[in-house]
PDB file as gemmi writes it, atoms N, CA and C in Angstrom:
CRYST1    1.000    1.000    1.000  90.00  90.00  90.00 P 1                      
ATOM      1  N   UNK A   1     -34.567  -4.743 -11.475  1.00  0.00           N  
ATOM      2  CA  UNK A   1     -34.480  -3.870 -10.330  1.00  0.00           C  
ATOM      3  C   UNK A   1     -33.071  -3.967  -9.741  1.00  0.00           C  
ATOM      4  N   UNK A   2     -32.467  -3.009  -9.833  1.00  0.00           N  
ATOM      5  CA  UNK A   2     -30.956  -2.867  -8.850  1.00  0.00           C  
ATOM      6  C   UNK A   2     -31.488  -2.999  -7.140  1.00  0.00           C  
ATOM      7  N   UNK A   3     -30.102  -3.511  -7.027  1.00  0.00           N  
ATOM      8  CA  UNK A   3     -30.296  -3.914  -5.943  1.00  0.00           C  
ATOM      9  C   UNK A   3     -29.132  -3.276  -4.826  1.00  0.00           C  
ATOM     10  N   UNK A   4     -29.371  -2.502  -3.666  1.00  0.00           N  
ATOM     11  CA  UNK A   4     -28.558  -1.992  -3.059  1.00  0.00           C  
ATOM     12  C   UNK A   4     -27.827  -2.945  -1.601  1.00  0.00           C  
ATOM     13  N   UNK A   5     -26.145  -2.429  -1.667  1.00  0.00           N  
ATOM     14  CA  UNK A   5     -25.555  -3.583  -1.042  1.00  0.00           C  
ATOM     15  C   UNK A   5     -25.769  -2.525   0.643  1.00  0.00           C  
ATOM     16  N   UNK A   6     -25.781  -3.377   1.688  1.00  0.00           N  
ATOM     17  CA  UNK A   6     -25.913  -3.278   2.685  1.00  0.00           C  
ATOM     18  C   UNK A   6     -24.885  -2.193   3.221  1.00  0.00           C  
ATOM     19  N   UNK A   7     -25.198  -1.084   4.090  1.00  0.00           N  
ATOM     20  CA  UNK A   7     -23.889  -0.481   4.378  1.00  0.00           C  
ATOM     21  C   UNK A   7     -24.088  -0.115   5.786  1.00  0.00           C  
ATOM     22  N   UNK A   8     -23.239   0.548   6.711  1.00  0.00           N  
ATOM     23  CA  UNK A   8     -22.802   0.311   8.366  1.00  0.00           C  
ATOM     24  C   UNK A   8     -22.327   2.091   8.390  1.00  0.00           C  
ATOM     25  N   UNK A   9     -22.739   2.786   9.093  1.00  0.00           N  
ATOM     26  CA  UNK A   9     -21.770   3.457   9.454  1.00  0.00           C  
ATOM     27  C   UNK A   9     -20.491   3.213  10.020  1.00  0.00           C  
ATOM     28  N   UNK A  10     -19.943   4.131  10.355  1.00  0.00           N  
ATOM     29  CA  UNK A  10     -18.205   3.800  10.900  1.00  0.00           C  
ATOM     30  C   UNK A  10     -18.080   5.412  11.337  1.00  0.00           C  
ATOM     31  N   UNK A  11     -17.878   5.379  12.428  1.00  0.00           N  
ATOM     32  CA  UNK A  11     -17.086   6.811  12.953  1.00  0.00           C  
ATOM     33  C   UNK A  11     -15.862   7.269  13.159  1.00  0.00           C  
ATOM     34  N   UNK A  12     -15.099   7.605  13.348  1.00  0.00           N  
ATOM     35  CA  UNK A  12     -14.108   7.813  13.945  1.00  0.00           C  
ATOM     36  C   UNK A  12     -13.374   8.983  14.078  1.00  0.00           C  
ATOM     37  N   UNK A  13     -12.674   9.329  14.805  1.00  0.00           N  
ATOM     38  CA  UNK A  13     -12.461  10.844  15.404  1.00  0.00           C  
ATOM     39  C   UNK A  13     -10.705  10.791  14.685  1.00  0.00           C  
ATOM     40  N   UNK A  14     -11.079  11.832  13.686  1.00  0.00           N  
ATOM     41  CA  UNK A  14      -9.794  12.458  12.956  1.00  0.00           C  
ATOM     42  C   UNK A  14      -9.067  13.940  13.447  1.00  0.00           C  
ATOM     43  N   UNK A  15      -7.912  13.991  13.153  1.00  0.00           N  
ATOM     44  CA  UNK A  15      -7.701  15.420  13.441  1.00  0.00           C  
ATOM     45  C   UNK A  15      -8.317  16.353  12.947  1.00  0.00           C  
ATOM     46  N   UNK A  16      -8.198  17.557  13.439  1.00  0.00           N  
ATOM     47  CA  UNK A  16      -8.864  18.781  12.548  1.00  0.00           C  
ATOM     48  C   UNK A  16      -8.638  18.984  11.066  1.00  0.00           C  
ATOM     49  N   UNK A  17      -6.886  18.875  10.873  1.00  0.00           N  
ATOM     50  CA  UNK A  17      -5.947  19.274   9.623  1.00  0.00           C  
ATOM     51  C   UNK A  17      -6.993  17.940   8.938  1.00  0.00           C  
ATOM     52  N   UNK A  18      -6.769  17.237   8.892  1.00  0.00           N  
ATOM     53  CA  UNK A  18      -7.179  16.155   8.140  1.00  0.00           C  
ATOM     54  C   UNK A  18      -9.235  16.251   7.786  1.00  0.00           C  
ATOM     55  N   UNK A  19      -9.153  16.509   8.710  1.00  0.00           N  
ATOM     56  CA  UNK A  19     -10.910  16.649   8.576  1.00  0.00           C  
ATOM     57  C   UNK A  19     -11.148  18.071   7.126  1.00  0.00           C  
ATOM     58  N   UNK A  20      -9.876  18.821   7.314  1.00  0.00           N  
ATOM     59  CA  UNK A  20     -10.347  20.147   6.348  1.00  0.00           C  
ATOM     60  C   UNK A  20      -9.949  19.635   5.458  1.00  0.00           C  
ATOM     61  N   UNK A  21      -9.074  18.612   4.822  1.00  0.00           N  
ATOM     62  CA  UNK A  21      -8.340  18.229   3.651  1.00  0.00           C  
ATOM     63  C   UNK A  21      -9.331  17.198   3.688  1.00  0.00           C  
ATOM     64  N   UNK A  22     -10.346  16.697   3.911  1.00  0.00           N  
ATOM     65  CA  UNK A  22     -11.637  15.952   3.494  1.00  0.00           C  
ATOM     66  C   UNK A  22     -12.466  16.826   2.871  1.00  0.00           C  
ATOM     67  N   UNK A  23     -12.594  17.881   3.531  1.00  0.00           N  
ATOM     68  CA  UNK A  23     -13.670  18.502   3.133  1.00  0.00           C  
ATOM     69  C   UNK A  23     -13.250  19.228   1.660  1.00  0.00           C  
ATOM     70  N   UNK A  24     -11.965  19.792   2.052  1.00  0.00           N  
ATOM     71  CA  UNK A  24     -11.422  20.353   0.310  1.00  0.00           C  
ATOM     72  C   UNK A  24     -11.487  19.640  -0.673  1.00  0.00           C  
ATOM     73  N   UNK A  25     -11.026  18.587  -0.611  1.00  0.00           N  
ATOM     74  CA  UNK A  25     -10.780  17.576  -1.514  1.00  0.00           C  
ATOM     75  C   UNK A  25     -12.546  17.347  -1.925  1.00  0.00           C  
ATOM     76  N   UNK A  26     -13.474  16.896  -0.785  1.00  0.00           N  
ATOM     77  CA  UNK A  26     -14.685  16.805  -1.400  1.00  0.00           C  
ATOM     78  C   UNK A  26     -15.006  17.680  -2.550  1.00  0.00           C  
ATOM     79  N   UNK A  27     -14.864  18.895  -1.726  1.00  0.00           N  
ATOM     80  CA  UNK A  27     -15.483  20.477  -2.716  1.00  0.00           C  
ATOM     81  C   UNK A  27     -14.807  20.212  -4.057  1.00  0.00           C  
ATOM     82  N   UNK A  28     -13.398  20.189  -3.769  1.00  0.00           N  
ATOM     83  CA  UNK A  28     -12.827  20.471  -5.660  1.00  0.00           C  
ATOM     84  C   UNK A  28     -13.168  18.971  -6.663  1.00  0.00           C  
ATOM     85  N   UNK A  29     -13.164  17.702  -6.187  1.00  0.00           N  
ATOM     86  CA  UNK A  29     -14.013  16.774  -6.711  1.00  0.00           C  
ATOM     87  C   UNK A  29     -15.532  17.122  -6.947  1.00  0.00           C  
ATOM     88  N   UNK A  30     -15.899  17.690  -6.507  1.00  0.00           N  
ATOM     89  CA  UNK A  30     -17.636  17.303  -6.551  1.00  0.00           C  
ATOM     90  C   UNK A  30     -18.351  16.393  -5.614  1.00  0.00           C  
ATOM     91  N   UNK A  31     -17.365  15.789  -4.746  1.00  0.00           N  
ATOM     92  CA  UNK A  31     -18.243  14.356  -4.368  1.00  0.00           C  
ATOM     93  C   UNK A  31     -18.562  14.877  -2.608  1.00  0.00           C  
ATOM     94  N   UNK A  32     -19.259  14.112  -2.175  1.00  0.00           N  
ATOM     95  CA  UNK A  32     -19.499  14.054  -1.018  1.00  0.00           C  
ATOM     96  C   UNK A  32     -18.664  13.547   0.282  1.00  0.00           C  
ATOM     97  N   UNK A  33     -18.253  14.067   1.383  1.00  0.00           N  
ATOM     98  CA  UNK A  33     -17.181  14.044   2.267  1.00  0.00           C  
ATOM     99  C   UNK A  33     -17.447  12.169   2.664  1.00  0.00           C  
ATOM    100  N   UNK A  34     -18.524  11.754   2.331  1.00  0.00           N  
ATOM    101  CA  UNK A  34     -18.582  10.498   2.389  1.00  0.00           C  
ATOM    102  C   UNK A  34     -17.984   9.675   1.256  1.00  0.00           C  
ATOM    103  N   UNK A  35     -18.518  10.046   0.337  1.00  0.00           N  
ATOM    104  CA  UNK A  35     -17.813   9.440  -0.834  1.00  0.00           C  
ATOM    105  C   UNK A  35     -15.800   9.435  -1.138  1.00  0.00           C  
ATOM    106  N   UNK A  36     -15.485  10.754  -0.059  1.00  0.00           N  
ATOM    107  CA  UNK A  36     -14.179  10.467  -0.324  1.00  0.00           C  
ATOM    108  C   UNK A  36     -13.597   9.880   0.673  1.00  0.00           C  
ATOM    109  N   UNK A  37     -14.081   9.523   2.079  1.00  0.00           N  
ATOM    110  CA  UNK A  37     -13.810   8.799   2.713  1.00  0.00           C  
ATOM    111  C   UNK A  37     -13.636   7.428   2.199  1.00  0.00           C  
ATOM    112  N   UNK A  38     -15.008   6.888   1.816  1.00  0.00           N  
ATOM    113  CA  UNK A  38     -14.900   5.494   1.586  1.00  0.00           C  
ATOM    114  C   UNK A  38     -13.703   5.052   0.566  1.00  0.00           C  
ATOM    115  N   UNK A  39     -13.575   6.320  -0.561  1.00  0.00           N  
ATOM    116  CA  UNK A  39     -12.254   5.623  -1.880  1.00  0.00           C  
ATOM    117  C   UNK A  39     -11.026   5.467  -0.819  1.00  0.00           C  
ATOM    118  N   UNK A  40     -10.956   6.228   0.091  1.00  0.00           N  
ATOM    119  CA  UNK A  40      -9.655   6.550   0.785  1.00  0.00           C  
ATOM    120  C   UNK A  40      -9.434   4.911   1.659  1.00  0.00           C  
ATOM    121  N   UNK A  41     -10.706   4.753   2.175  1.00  0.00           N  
ATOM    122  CA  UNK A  41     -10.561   3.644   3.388  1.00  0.00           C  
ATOM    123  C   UNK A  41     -10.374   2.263   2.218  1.00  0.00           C  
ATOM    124  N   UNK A  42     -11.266   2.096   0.979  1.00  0.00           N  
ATOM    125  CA  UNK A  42     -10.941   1.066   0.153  1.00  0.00           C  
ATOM    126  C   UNK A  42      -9.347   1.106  -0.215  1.00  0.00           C  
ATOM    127  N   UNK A  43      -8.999   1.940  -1.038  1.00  0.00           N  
ATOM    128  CA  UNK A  43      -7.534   2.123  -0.895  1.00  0.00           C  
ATOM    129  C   UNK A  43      -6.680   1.541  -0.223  1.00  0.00           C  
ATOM    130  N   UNK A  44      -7.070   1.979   1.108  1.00  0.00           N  
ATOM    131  CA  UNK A  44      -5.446   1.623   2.296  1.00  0.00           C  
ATOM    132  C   UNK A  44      -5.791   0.240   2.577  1.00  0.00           C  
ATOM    133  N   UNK A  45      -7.327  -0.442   2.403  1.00  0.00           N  
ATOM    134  CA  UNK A  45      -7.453  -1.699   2.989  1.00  0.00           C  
ATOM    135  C   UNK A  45      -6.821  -2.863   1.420  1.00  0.00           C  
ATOM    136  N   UNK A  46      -7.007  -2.397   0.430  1.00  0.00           N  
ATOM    137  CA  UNK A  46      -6.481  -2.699  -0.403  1.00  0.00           C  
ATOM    138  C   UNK A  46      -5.021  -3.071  -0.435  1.00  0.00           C  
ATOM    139  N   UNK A  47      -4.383  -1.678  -0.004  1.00  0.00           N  
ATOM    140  CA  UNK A  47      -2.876  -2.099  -0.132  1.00  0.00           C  
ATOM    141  C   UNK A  47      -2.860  -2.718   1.195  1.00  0.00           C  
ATOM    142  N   UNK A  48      -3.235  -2.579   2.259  1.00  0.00           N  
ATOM    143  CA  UNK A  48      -2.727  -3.642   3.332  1.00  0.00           C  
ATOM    144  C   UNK A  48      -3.376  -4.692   3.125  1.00  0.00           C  
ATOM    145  N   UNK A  49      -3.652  -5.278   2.133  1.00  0.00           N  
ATOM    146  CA  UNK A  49      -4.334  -6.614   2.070  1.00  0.00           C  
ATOM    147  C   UNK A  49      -2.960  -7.344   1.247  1.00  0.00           C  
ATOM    148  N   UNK A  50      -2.928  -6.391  -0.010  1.00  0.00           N  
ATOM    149  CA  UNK A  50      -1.526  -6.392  -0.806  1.00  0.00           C  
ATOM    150  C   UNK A  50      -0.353  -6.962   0.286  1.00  0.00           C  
ATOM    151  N   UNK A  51      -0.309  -5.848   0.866  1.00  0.00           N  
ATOM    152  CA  UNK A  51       1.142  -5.933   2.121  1.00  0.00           C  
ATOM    153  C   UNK A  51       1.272  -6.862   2.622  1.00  0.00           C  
ATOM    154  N   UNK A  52       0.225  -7.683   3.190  1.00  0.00           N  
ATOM    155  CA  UNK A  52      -0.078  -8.683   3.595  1.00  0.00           C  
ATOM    156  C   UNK A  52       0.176 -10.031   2.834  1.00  0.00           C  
ATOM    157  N   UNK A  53      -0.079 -10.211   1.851  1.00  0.00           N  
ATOM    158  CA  UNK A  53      -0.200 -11.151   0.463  1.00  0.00           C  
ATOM    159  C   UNK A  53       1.196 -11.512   0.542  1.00  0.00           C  
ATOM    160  N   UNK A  54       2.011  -9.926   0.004  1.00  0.00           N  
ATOM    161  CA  UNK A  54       3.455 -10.238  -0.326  1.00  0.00           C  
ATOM    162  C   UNK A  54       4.511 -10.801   0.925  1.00  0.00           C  
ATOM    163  N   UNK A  55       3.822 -10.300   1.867  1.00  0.00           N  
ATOM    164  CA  UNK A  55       4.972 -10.634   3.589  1.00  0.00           C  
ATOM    165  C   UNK A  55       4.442 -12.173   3.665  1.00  0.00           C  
ATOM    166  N   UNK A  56       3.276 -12.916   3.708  1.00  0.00           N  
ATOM    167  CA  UNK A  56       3.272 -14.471   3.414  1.00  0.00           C  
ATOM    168  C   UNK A  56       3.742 -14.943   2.080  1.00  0.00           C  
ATOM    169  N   UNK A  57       4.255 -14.292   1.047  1.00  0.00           N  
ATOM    170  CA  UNK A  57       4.624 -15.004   0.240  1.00  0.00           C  
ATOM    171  C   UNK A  57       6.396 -14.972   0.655  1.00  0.00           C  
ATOM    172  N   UNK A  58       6.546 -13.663   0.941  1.00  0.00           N  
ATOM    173  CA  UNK A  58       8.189 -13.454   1.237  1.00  0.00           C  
ATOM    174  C   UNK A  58       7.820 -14.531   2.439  1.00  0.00           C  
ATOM    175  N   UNK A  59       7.450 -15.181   3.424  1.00  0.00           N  
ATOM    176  CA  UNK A  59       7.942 -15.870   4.341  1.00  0.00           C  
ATOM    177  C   UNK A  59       7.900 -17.275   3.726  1.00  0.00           C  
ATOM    178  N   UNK A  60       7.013 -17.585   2.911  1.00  0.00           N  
ATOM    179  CA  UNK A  60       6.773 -18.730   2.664  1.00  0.00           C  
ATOM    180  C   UNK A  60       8.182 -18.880   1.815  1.00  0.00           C  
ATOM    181  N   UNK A  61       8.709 -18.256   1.086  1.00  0.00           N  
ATOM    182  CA  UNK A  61       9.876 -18.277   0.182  1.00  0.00           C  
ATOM    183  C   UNK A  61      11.349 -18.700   1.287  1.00  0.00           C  
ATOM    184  N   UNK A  62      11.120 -18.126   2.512  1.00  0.00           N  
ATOM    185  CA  UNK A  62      11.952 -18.440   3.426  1.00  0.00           C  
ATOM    186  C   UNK A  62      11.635 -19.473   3.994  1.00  0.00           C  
ATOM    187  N   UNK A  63      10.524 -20.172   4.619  1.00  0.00           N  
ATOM    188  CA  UNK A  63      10.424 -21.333   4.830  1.00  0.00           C  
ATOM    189  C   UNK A  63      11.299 -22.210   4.009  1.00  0.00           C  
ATOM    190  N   UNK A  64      11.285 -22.155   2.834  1.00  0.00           N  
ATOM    191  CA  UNK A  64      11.281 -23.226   1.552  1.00  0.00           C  
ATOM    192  C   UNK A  64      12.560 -22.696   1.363  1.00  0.00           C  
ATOM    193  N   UNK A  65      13.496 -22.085   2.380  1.00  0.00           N  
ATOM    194  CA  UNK A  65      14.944 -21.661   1.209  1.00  0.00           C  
ATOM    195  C   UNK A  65      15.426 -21.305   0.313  1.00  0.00           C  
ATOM    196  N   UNK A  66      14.354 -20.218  -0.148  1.00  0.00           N  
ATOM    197  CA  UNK A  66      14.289 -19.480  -1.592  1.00  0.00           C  
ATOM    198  C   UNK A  66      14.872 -18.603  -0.559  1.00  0.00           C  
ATOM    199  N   UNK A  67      16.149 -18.291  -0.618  1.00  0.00           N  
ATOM    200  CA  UNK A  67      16.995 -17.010  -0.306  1.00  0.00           C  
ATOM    201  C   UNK A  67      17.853 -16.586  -0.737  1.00  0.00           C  
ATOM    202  N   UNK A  68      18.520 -15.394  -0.918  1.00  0.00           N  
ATOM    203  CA  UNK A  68      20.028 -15.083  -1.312  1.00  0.00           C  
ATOM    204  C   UNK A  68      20.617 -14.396  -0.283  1.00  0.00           C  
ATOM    205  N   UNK A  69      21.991 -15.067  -0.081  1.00  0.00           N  
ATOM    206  CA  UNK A  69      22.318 -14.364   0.776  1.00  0.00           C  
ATOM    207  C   UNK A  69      23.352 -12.957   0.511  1.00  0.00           C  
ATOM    208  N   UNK A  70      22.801 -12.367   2.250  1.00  0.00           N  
ATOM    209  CA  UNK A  70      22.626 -10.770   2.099  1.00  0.00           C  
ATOM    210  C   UNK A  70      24.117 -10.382   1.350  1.00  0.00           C  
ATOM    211  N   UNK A  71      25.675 -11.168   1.681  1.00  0.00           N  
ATOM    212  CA  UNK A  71      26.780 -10.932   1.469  1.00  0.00           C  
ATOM    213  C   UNK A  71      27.102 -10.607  -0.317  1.00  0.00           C  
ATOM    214  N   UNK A  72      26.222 -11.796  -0.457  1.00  0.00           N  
ATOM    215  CA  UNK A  72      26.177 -11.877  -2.220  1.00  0.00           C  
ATOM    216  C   UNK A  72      25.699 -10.802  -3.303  1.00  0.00           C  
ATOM    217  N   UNK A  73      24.252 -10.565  -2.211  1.00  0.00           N  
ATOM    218  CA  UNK A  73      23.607  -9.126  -2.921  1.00  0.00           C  
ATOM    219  C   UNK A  73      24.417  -8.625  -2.994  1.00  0.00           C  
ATOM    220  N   UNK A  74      25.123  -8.066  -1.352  1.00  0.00           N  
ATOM    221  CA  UNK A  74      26.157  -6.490  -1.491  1.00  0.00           C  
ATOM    222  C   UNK A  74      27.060  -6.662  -2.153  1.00  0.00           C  
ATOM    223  N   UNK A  75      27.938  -7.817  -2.474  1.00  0.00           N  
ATOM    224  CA  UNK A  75      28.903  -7.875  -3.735  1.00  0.00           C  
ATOM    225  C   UNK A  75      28.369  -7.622  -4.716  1.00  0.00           C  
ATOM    226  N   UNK A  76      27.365  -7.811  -5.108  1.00  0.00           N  
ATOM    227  CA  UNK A  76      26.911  -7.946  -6.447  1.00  0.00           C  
ATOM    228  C   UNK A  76      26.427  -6.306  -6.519  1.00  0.00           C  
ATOM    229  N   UNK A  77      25.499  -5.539  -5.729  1.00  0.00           N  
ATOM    230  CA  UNK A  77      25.570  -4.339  -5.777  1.00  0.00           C  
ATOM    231  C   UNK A  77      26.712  -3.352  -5.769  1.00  0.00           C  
ATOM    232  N   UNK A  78      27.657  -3.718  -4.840  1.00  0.00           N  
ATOM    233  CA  UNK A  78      29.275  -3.006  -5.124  1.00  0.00           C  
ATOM    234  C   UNK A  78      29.639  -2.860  -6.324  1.00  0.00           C  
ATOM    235  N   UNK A  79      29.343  -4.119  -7.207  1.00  0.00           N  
ATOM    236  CA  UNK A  79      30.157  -4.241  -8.664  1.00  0.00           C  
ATOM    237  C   UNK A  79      29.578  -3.516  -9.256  1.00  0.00           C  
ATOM    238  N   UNK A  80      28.491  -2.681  -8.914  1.00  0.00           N  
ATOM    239  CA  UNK A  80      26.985  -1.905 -10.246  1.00  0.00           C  
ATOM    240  C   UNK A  80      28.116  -1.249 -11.047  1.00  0.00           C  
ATOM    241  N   UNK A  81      29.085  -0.509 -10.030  1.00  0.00           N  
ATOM    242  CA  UNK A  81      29.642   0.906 -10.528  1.00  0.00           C  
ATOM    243  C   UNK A  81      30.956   0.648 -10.622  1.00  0.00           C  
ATOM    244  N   UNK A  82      31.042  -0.855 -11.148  1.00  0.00           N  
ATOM    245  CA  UNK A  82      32.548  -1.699 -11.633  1.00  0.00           C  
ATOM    246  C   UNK A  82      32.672  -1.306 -13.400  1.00  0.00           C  
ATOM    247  N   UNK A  83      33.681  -1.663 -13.893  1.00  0.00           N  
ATOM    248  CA  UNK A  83      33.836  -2.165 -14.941  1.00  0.00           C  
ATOM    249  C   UNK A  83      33.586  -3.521 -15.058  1.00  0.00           C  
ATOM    250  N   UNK A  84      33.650  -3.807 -14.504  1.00  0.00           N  
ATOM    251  CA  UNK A  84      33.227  -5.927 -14.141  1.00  0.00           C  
ATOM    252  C   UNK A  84      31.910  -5.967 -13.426  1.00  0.00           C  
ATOM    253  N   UNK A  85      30.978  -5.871 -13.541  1.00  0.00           N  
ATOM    254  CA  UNK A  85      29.528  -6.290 -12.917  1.00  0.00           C  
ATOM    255  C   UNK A  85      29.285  -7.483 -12.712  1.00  0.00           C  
ATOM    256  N   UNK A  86      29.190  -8.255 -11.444  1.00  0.00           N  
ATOM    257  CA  UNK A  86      28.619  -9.499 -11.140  1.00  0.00           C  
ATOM    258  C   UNK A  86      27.251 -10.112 -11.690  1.00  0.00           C  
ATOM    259  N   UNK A  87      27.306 -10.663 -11.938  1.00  0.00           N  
ATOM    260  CA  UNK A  87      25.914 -11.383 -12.748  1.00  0.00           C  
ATOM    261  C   UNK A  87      25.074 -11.213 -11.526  1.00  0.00           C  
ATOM    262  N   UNK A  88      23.329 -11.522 -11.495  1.00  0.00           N  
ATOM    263  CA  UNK A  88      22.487 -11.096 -10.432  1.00  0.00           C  
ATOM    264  C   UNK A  88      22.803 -12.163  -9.974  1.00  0.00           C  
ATOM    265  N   UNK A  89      23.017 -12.199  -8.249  1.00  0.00           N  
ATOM    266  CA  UNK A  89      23.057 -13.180  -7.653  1.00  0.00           C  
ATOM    267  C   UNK A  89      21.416 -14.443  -7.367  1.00  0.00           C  
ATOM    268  N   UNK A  90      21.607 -16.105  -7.369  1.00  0.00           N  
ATOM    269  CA  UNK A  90      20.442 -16.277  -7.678  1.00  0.00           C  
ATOM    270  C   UNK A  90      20.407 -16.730  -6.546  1.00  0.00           C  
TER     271      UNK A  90                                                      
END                                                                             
């Protein structure tokens, strides 16, 4: 027997423009204005979970003095369009 996972409504008051580009998008998918909500809301919580992940790892890298400094990059980017290219700064 499958078993169904628990679910909550959620409301929230969207603009108009946006409410019709739900509903289009439903129609030319096939799916239900619910169903494209939820891919949409998994999505963005996804990448801000992502966003999140990488900004504690970028800080933790700064804690610990994993840095380059900014002067070095821009030399090293100046040289892209050298005949002499700087090795990547580490």
């Amino acid at each position: 027997m499958a078993t169904t996972a628990k679910t909550r409504s959620v409301t929230a008051h969207v603009p108009e423009q946006l409410a019709q580009k739900v509903d289009l998008m439903a129609e030319r998918l096939e799916r239900s204005k619910n169903w494209i909500v939820k891919q949409a809301l998994s999505a963005w919580i996804d990448q801000e979970e992502e966003r999140s992940r990488l900004t504690r790892e970028a800080l933790a890298d700064v804690d610990a003095g994993s840095v380059i400094d900014h002067q070095a990059v821009q030399a090293w980017a100046d040289s892209l369009s050298t005949d002499t290219p700087l090795p990547v700064p580490r």
